[in-house]
Amino acid sequence: MKTTVFSFLLLCISVVSVSQTSNQYSWRYYTAGTTGILGDYSEALWIDHDNNPYIAAYTPGWEEGGFSKFIQQDNLWINYSNVQYPVMGSTSDVGSSRISDIAEDSNGILWMATWRGILKFDPSAGGSSIIFWGANNSMHPGGRTMDIDVAPDGSVWAAVFYSTWGQGGLIHYIPATDTWQYWGYGSTANNWPDLIGFCEQLSVQPKPTGGYTVWIDGAGWNTMITFDSDTQLFTLLPQNNVAGEVVALPGNDCMDAEGNLWALRVTSPGNPFSLDYRTPAGNWVTPSQPSSVMSDIWAFKAFGNHEALITGLSSEVFQFNGTAWQNKGNWKDGAYTSALEIDAAGNIWASGVEGAAKRDVVTGQWQRHRITNSSQMDYFIDDLSIDTEGNVWTTANAGPGVGGFQKFDGTGWTGFNEFNYGLGYPFPFPTDNTEAICYRPSNGDIVVNPMFNFLHRWNGSSYSSLNYPSARSRGLAEDSQNRLWSLGEGSGLSYYNDATQVWTSVPFTGTGAGVRKDPTRPGTVWACSSYEVLRTDGSYSFSKVVNNFQELDPQSDVLSTVIPSPDGISWVGSNKGLFKLDAGNNTYQFFSPSNCGIPGENITPLAYSPDGLLWFTNFSSIDTTRIGLCWFDGVQFGVFPVEKGGLPHAQIPDMEIKQIPGGYELWMSCLSQGIAVLKVITSPVGISKIPVAESALSLTNYPNPVTGRTTLNFSLLNEGPVSLTIYDLNGRIVRGLAHTVYQPGISSVEWDGCDNQGKRVRPGIYTCRLVDGNNSKSIKMVVQSE
């Protein structure tokens, strides 16, 4: 006989498509293609005038990516991805985020060759300046743009390769008149050789007397074409395998600073080709040869006065100083280098498969930058945890042999894995995946479960085993008495005594699906398996199994997860609906599509927020038109559907709440889509005030990057004097914004981007520091030109 008392909701208000309209919502995302280097496939480099590189990269399969500027001094990546700026191209189209080359015009505008067209970007204006031209809005034939260059008259030339989604050829664009010209297979205009259907590389060489020559590497070996800006005619160069004939360009950047064109020429029939350069006056020079890479050139860069960089299959980089070639070392193991660059100080950059690297001109050492040490590297995150300083900790598995976990401090990602290249911490475990992670407020430890490798603690400097009896953990939590709880893989529930270093088992049936701290009862947690939901402190227990819920069939139905709320209430999901379980009264309520407006029957509770909302997902429910992130306020339900610019995926294994001034953020792992964050700014009307975290001051600003004005929001625990000051990178005071007494709670101050003299500050990185008595908080802001 069933003893469970249950009550039944007679009426539920119908579902709405979004949450309470009095709240404000915004989404942001963290994936390998939107953070840090934007992917492990990097095809293009360009060094800005401040010696900081622009690195173009992408993640194949997800087709996320674009380009980033890396501010080396601050280890800060400013990202421009096609997720943040959809104008760059859809993630549904292969190649939309892939950039093959970057060139600058005389106005400081960057032109980029993408696999589906051409991008224009103004660094002084930021992402709002991005314009894309492709087959749908220009004369671009739609194929893969391999190379791009800017002529002395400001016009843009692009070499386009044939692809499955578009034709190839040669593109000429004149920005001043918005005029396009296209030559491809079958074209004869301007004496174009009509059998040439696509191009690989090109370079523009200025003439000493004015005008220029475009050198075009056509499809196939030994197919060179020139264009004379004076005659407006193309010439197909001789192809007779005679000594001195130009057969190919060695790469995308074949013009040095003195106007010398580098090209491959025939030496004599049957012999290797020669890497020569042609002066602006038309004279060919044969310098010493990089013989070790001539048979297989992967990337080339001309610069300075007849200087060059080159690399081949081995990824060894060689530098020509005008007289001889010097080996500058191997930037990575293996092949596939796409681009080379050198900055004004002589530091060399290389990129390709597995990111990018910088060779320090002083030390001679290469520093690697990959998603493993600069980005959020995992699209399939199992677990999240947030510490008292607001840092987000995530499990990670970027690929076979590249795993571990990560820390995000709000600005950059720190990797704990074997491929951090000195920019992170080790991960000395024989596995490529971490399944569970938990921050312990009582001692600051991070507890992790490398797959099949038991539980270990990271104390900030070293790892140590927790002697956990199970190789896997299905969930971790710390209770209010500072005990660590873990759900084992088929081995039940147990808690850890730090003093005795002993695990104590608690009776629990089934493979664990989640464990959470009870917000009300001391030393108590809630745990859930597919069969049982349990509230316990190790001695006391309140348990319900599938058989105790009359709406479920014990032969086929299962529970999903449990989320506690105050006063002994918990929310339990199942494949038939949602249960509100009252441990104090031993009662429950059941919500299903048959009795109310809950949007689905396959319910997984995720979190209970400070404003009294239960957040859950209805992934795998029958009605797929309402799949998404759902909420319930006790009266009505709502859905944030899976949609572009919103929720990226409704299969969410974990959600954590981070409190912020004026509201909170929902950090959720969306399987196959990385991390999604829903920022909720709550309205004071009808909603209780969100308490301010007592562990530290809070300081944020929006927008960031700053192009005009920005608002600085900060929270105080007590009334008192506050100073708010802007500093530059050298620590000099730029602007004093506040030095007065503020009341407890949330306050705001606006900065107009000007210094103390009222002059607009230069673009760059600035620090804002909030000081309240003996406490302080600092944030970094990126200022861009208006």
JSON list of N, CA and C in Angstrom, two decimals, residues 94-116:
[
{"chain": "A", "resi": 94, "resn": "VAL", "atom": "N", "xyz": [29.69, 25.70, -43.90]},
{"chain": "A", "resi": 94, "resn": "VAL", "atom": "CA", "xyz": [31.11, 25.35, -43.79]},
{"chain": "A", "resi": 94, "resn": "VAL", "atom": "C", "xyz": [31.96, 26.47, -44.38]},
{"chain": "A", "resi": 95, "resn": "GLY", "atom": "N", "xyz": [32.93, 26.93, -43.63]},
{"chain": "A", "resi": 95, "resn": "GLY", "atom": "CA", "xyz": [33.85, 27.95, -44.12]},
{"chain": "A", "resi": 95, "resn": "GLY", "atom": "C", "xyz": [33.48, 29.37, -43.78]},
{"chain": "A", "resi": 96, "resn": "SER", "atom": "N", "xyz": [32.31, 29.60, -43.18]},
{"chain": "A", "resi": 96, "resn": "SER", "atom": "CA", "xyz": [31.88, 30.97, -42.93]},
{"chain": "A", "resi": 96, "resn": "SER", "atom": "C", "xyz": [32.77, 31.69, -41.93]},
{"chain": "A", "resi": 97, "resn": "SER", "atom": "N", "xyz": [33.40, 30.96, -41.04]},
{"chain": "A", "resi": 97, "resn": "SER", "atom": "CA", "xyz": [34.25, 31.60, -40.03]},
{"chain": "A", "resi": 97, "resn": "SER", "atom": "C", "xyz": [35.73, 31.46, -40.34]},
{"chain": "A", "resi": 98, "resn": "ARG", "atom": "N", "xyz": [36.07, 30.90, -41.49]},
{"chain": "A", "resi": 98, "resn": "ARG", "atom": "CA", "xyz": [37.47, 30.59, -41.80]},
{"chain": "A", "resi": 98, "resn": "ARG", "atom": "C", "xyz": [38.09, 31.72, -42.62]},
{"chain": "A", "resi": 99, "resn": "ILE", "atom": "N", "xyz": [39.15, 32.29, -42.08]},
{"chain": "A", "resi": 99, "resn": "ILE", "atom": "CA", "xyz": [39.84, 33.42, -42.70]},
{"chain": "A", "resi": 99, "resn": "ILE", "atom": "C", "xyz": [41.22, 32.99, -43.14]},
{"chain": "A", "resi": 100, "resn": "SER", "atom": "N", "xyz": [41.54, 33.20, -44.43]},
{"chain": "A", "resi": 100, "resn": "SER", "atom": "CA", "xyz": [42.79, 32.72, -45.01]},
{"chain": "A", "resi": 100, "resn": "SER", "atom": "C", "xyz": [43.89, 33.76, -45.07]},
{"chain": "A", "resi": 101, "resn": "ASP", "atom": "N", "xyz": [43.53, 35.06, -45.05]},
{"chain": "A", "resi": 101, "resn": "ASP", "atom": "CA", "xyz": [44.55, 36.09, -45.19]},
{"chain": "A", "resi": 101, "resn": "ASP", "atom": "C", "xyz": [43.99, 37.42, -44.69]},
{"chain": "A", "resi": 102, "resn": "ILE", "atom": "N", "xyz": [44.89, 38.31, -44.23]},
{"chain": "A", "resi": 102, "resn": "ILE", "atom": "CA", "xyz": [44.53, 39.63, -43.73]},
{"chain": "A", "resi": 102, "resn": "ILE", "atom": "C", "xyz": [45.48, 40.65, -44.35]},
{"chain": "A", "resi": 103, "resn": "ALA", "atom": "N", "xyz": [44.94, 41.75, -44.85]},
{"chain": "A", "resi": 103, "resn": "ALA", "atom": "CA", "xyz": [45.76, 42.83, -45.42]},
{"chain": "A", "resi": 103, "resn": "ALA", "atom": "C", "xyz": [45.21, 44.16, -44.94]},
{"chain": "A", "resi": 104, "resn": "GLU", "atom": "N", "xyz": [46.10, 45.16, -44.79]},
{"chain": "A", "resi": 104, "resn": "GLU", "atom": "CA", "xyz": [45.71, 46.48, -44.33]},
{"chain": "A", "resi": 104, "resn": "GLU", "atom": "C", "xyz": [45.83, 47.50, -45.46]},
{"chain": "A", "resi": 105, "resn": "ASP", "atom": "N", "xyz": [44.86, 48.43, -45.53]},
{"chain": "A", "resi": 105, "resn": "ASP", "atom": "CA", "xyz": [44.98, 49.50, -46.51]},
{"chain": "A", "resi": 105, "resn": "ASP", "atom": "C", "xyz": [45.58, 50.75, -45.86]},
{"chain": "A", "resi": 106, "resn": "SER", "atom": "N", "xyz": [45.74, 51.82, -46.62]},
{"chain": "A", "resi": 106, "resn": "SER", "atom": "CA", "xyz": [46.42, 53.02, -46.12]},
{"chain": "A", "resi": 106, "resn": "SER", "atom": "C", "xyz": [45.62, 53.76, -45.06]},
{"chain": "A", "resi": 107, "resn": "ASN", "atom": "N", "xyz": [44.34, 53.43, -44.90]},
{"chain": "A", "resi": 107, "resn": "ASN", "atom": "CA", "xyz": [43.49, 54.07, -43.90]},
{"chain": "A", "resi": 107, "resn": "ASN", "atom": "C", "xyz": [43.38, 53.25, -42.62]},
{"chain": "A", "resi": 108, "resn": "GLY", "atom": "N", "xyz": [44.17, 52.16, -42.54]},
{"chain": "A", "resi": 108, "resn": "GLY", "atom": "CA", "xyz": [44.12, 51.32, -41.35]},
{"chain": "A", "resi": 108, "resn": "GLY", "atom": "C", "xyz": [42.99, 50.32, -41.35]},
{"chain": "A", "resi": 109, "resn": "ILE", "atom": "N", "xyz": [42.27, 50.18, -42.45]},
{"chain": "A", "resi": 109, "resn": "ILE", "atom": "CA", "xyz": [41.19, 49.21, -42.58]},
{"chain": "A", "resi": 109, "resn": "ILE", "atom": "C", "xyz": [41.79, 47.84, -42.88]},
{"chain": "A", "resi": 110, "resn": "LEU", "atom": "N", "xyz": [41.27, 46.80, -42.23]},
{"chain": "A", "resi": 110, "resn": "LEU", "atom": "CA", "xyz": [41.71, 45.44, -42.48]},
{"chain": "A", "resi": 110, "resn": "LEU", "atom": "C", "xyz": [40.74, 44.76, -43.44]},
{"chain": "A", "resi": 111, "resn": "TRP", "atom": "N", "xyz": [41.31, 44.12, -44.46]},
{"chain": "A", "resi": 111, "resn": "TRP", "atom": "CA", "xyz": [40.55, 43.34, -45.43]},
{"chain": "A", "resi": 111, "resn": "TRP", "atom": "C", "xyz": [40.93, 41.88, -45.25]},
{"chain": "A", "resi": 112, "resn": "MET", "atom": "N", "xyz": [39.91, 41.03, -45.17]},
{"chain": "A", "resi": 112, "resn": "MET", "atom": "CA", "xyz": [40.15, 39.63, -44.86]},
{"chain": "A", "resi": 112, "resn": "MET", "atom": "C", "xyz": [39.55, 38.72, -45.92]},
{"chain": "A", "resi": 113, "resn": "ALA", "atom": "N", "xyz": [40.35, 37.72, -46.30]},
{"chain": "A", "resi": 113, "resn": "ALA", "atom": "CA", "xyz": [39.89, 36.71, -47.25]},
{"chain": "A", "resi": 113, "resn": "ALA", "atom": "C", "xyz": [39.27, 35.56, -46.48]},
{"chain": "A", "resi": 114, "resn": "THR", "atom": "N", "xyz": [37.98, 35.31, -46.67]},
{"chain": "A", "resi": 114, "resn": "THR", "atom": "CA", "xyz": [37.32, 34.20, -45.99]},
{"chain": "A", "resi": 114, "resn": "THR", "atom": "C", "xyz": [36.98, 33.12, -46.99]},
{"chain": "A", "resi": 115, "resn": "TRP", "atom": "N", "xyz": [36.62, 31.96, -46.46]},
{"chain": "A", "resi": 115, "resn": "TRP", "atom": "CA", "xyz": [36.32, 30.85, -47.34]},
{"chain": "A", "resi": 115, "resn": "TRP", "atom": "C", "xyz": [35.03, 31.06, -48.15]},
{"chain": "A", "resi": 116, "resn": "ARG", "atom": "N", "xyz": [34.28, 32.08, -47.82]},
{"chain": "A", "resi": 116, "resn": "ARG", "atom": "CA", "xyz": [33.02, 32.34, -48.55]},
{"chain": "A", "resi": 116, "resn": "ARG", "atom": "C", "xyz": [32.90, 33.78, -49.05]}
]
